Short mmCIF file of C-alpha atoms and ligand atoms in Angstrom, two decimals:
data_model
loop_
_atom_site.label_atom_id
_atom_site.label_comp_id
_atom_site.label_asym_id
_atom_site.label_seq_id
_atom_site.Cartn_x
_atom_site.Cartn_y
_atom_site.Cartn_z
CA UNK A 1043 -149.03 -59.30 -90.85
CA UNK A 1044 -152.71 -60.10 -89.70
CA UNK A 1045 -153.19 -59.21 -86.00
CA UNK A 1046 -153.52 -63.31 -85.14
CA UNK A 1047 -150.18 -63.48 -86.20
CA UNK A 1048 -148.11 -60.78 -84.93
CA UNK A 1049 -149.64 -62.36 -81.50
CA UNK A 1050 -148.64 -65.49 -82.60
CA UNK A 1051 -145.34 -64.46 -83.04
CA UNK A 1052 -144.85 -62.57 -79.69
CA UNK A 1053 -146.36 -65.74 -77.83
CA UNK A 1054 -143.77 -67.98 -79.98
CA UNK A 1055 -140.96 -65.73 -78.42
CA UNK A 1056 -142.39 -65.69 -74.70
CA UNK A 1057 -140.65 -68.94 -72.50
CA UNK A 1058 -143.71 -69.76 -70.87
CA UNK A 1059 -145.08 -71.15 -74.11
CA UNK A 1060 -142.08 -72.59 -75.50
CA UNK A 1061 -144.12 -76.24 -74.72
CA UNK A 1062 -147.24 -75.00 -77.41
CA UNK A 1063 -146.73 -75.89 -80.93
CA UNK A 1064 -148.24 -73.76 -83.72
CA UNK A 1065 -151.95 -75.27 -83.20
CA UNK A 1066 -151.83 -74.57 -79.99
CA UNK A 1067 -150.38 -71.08 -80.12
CA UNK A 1068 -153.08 -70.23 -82.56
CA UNK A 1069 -155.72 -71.13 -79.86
CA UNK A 1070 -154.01 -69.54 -77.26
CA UNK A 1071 -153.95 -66.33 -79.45
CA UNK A 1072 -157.69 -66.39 -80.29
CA UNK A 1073 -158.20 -66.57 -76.65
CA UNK A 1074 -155.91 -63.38 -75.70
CA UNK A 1075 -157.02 -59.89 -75.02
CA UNK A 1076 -155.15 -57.03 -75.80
CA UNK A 1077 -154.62 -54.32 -72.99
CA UNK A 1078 -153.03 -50.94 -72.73
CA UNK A 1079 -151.85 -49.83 -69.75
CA UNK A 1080 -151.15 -46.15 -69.21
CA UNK A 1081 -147.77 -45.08 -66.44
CA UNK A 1082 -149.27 -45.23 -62.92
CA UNK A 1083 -152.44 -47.26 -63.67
CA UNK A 1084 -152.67 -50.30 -61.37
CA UNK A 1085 -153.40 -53.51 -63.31
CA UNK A 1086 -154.25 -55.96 -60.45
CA UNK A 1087 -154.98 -54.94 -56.72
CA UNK A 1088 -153.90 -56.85 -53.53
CA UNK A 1089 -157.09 -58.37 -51.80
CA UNK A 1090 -159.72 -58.34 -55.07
CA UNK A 1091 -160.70 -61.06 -57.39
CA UNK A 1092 -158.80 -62.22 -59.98
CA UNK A 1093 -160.24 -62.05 -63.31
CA UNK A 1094 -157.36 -63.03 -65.68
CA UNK A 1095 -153.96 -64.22 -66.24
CA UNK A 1096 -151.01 -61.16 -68.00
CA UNK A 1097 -148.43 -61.90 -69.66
CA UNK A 1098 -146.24 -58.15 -70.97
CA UNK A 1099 -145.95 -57.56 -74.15
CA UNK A 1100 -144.11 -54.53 -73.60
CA UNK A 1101 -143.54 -51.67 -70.58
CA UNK A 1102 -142.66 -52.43 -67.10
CA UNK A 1103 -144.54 -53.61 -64.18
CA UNK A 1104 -144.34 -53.08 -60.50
CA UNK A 1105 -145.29 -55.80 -58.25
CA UNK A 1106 -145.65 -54.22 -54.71
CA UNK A 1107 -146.87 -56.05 -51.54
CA UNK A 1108 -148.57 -54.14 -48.60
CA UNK A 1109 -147.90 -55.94 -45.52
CA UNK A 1110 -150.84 -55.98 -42.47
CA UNK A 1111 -148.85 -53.30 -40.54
CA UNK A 1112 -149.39 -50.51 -43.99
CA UNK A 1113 -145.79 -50.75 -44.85
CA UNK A 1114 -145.40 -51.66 -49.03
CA UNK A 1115 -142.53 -52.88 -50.66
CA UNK A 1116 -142.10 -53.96 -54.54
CA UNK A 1117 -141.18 -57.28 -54.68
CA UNK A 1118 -140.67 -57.80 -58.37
CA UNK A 1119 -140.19 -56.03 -61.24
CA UNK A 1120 -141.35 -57.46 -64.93
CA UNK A 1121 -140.74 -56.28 -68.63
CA UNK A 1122 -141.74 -58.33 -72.32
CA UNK A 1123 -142.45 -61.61 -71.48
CA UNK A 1124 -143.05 -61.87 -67.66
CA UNK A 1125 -146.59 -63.63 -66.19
CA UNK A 1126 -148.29 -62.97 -63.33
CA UNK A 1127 -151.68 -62.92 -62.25
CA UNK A 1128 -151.91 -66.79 -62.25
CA UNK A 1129 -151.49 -66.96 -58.18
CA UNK A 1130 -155.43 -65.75 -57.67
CA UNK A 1131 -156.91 -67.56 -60.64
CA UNK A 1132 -155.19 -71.17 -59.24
CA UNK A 1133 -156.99 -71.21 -56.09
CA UNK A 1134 -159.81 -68.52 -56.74
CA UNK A 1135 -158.57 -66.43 -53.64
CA UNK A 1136 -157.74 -62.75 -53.62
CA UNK A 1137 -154.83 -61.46 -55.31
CA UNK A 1138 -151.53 -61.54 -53.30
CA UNK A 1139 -149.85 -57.74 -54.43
CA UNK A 1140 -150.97 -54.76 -56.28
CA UNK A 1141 -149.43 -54.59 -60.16
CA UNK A 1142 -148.54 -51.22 -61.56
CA UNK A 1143 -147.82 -49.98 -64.63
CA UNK A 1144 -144.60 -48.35 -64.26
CA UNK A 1145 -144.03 -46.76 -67.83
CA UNK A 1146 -146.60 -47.36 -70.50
CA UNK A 1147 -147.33 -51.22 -70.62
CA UNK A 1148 -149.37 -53.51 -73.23
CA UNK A 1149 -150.61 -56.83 -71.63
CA UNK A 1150 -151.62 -59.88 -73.53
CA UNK A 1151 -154.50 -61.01 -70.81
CA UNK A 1152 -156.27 -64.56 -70.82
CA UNK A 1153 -159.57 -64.80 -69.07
CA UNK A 1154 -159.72 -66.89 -66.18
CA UNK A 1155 -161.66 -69.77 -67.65
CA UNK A 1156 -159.51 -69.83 -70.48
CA UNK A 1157 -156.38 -69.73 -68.09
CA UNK A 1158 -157.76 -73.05 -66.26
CA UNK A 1159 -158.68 -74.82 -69.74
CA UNK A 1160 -155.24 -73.78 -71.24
CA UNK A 1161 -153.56 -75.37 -67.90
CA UNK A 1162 -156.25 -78.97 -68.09
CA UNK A 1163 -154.81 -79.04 -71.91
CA UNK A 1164 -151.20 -78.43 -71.58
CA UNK A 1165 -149.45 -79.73 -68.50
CA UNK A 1166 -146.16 -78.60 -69.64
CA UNK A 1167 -147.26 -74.88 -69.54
CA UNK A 1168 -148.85 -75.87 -65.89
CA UNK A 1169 -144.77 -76.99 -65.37
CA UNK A 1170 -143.54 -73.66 -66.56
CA UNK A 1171 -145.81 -71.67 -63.99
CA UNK A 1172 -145.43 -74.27 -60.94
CA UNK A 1173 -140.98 -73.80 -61.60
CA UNK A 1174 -141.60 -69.46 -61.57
CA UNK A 1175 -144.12 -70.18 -58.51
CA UNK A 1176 -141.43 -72.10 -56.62
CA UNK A 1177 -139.20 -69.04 -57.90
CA UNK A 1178 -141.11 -66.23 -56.74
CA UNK A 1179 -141.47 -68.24 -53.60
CA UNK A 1180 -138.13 -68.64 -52.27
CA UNK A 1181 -136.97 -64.99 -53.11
CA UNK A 1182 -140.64 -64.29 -51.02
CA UNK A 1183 -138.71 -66.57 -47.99
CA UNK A 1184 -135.73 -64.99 -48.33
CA UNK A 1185 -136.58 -61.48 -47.64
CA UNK A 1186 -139.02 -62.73 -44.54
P1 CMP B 1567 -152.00 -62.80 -58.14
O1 CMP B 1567 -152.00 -63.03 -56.68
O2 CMP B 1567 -153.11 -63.38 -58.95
O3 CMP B 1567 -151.95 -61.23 -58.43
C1 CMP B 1567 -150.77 -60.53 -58.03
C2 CMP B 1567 -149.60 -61.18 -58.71
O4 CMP B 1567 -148.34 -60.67 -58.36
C3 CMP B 1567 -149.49 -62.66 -58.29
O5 CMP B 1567 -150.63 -63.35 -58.77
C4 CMP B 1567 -148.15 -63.01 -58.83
O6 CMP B 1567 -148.22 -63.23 -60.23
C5 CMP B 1567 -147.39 -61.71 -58.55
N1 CMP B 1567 -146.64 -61.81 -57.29
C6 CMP B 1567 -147.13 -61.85 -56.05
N2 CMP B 1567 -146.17 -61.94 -55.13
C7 CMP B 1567 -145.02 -61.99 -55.79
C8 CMP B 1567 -143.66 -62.07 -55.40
N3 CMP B 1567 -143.29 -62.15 -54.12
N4 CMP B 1567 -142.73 -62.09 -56.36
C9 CMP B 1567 -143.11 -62.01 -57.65
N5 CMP B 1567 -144.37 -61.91 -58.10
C10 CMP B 1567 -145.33 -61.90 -57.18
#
């Protein structure tokens, strides 16, 4: 299997992109850059830019949150097929918690322009994110 495809196929498997047909996978998976993650490196950090979008292909992240008083807790944890990174990109603000590799982790990254051009082209996907925003969200509220 060519490389285009075996990234076809994980992104044909992942929920967020249940809405993409083959076309649009295809795009989506010329777009993609692969990562590797080693356990302990920190993928995104609370309070920089955000330059792209993750999605896991495999591994486990951490997603802690440092609060102002120095106190951190992890607020989610995410395996295959989990997003984040989208929160920063949306309104081009600083990252909202630090992402760590937990074990070693392969992401599937989109670059932020192509994160905002995927999102013009396919509302549905934009639907997806918005309904695991709202998620994320009111677990966030609950534990306030
Ligand atoms: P972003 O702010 O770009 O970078 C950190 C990411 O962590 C964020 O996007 C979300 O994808 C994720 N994240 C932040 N806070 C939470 C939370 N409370 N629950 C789950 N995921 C979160």
């Amino acid at each position: 299997m060519t490389n285009l495809e075996e990234i076809i196929k994980f992104l044909n498997n992942v929920p967020l992109f249940k809405p993409l047909n083959r076309r649009q996978l295809e795009l989506l998976a010329k777009r993609v850059l692969d990562r590797d993650y080693p356990a302990g490196a920190t993928i995104v950090t609370q309070g920089k830019g955000g330059e792209g979008f993750f999605v896991v292909k495999s591994g486990k992240v951490e997603v802690v949150r440092e609060r102002a008083d120095g106190t951190k807790s992890v607020v989610n944890t995410l395996s295959d097929g989990d997003f984040f990174g989208e929160m920063a990109l949306l309104d081009d603000g600083p990252r909202t918690a630090t992402c760590i590799a937990v074990e070693p982790t392969k992401c599937y990254v989109l670059p932020r322009w192509d994160f905002v051009a995927v999102l013009r082209e396919e509302p549905d996907m934009a639907v997806v994110i918005l309904e695991e925003m709202a998620k994320r969200f009111r677990a966030a509220l609950d534990v306030l």
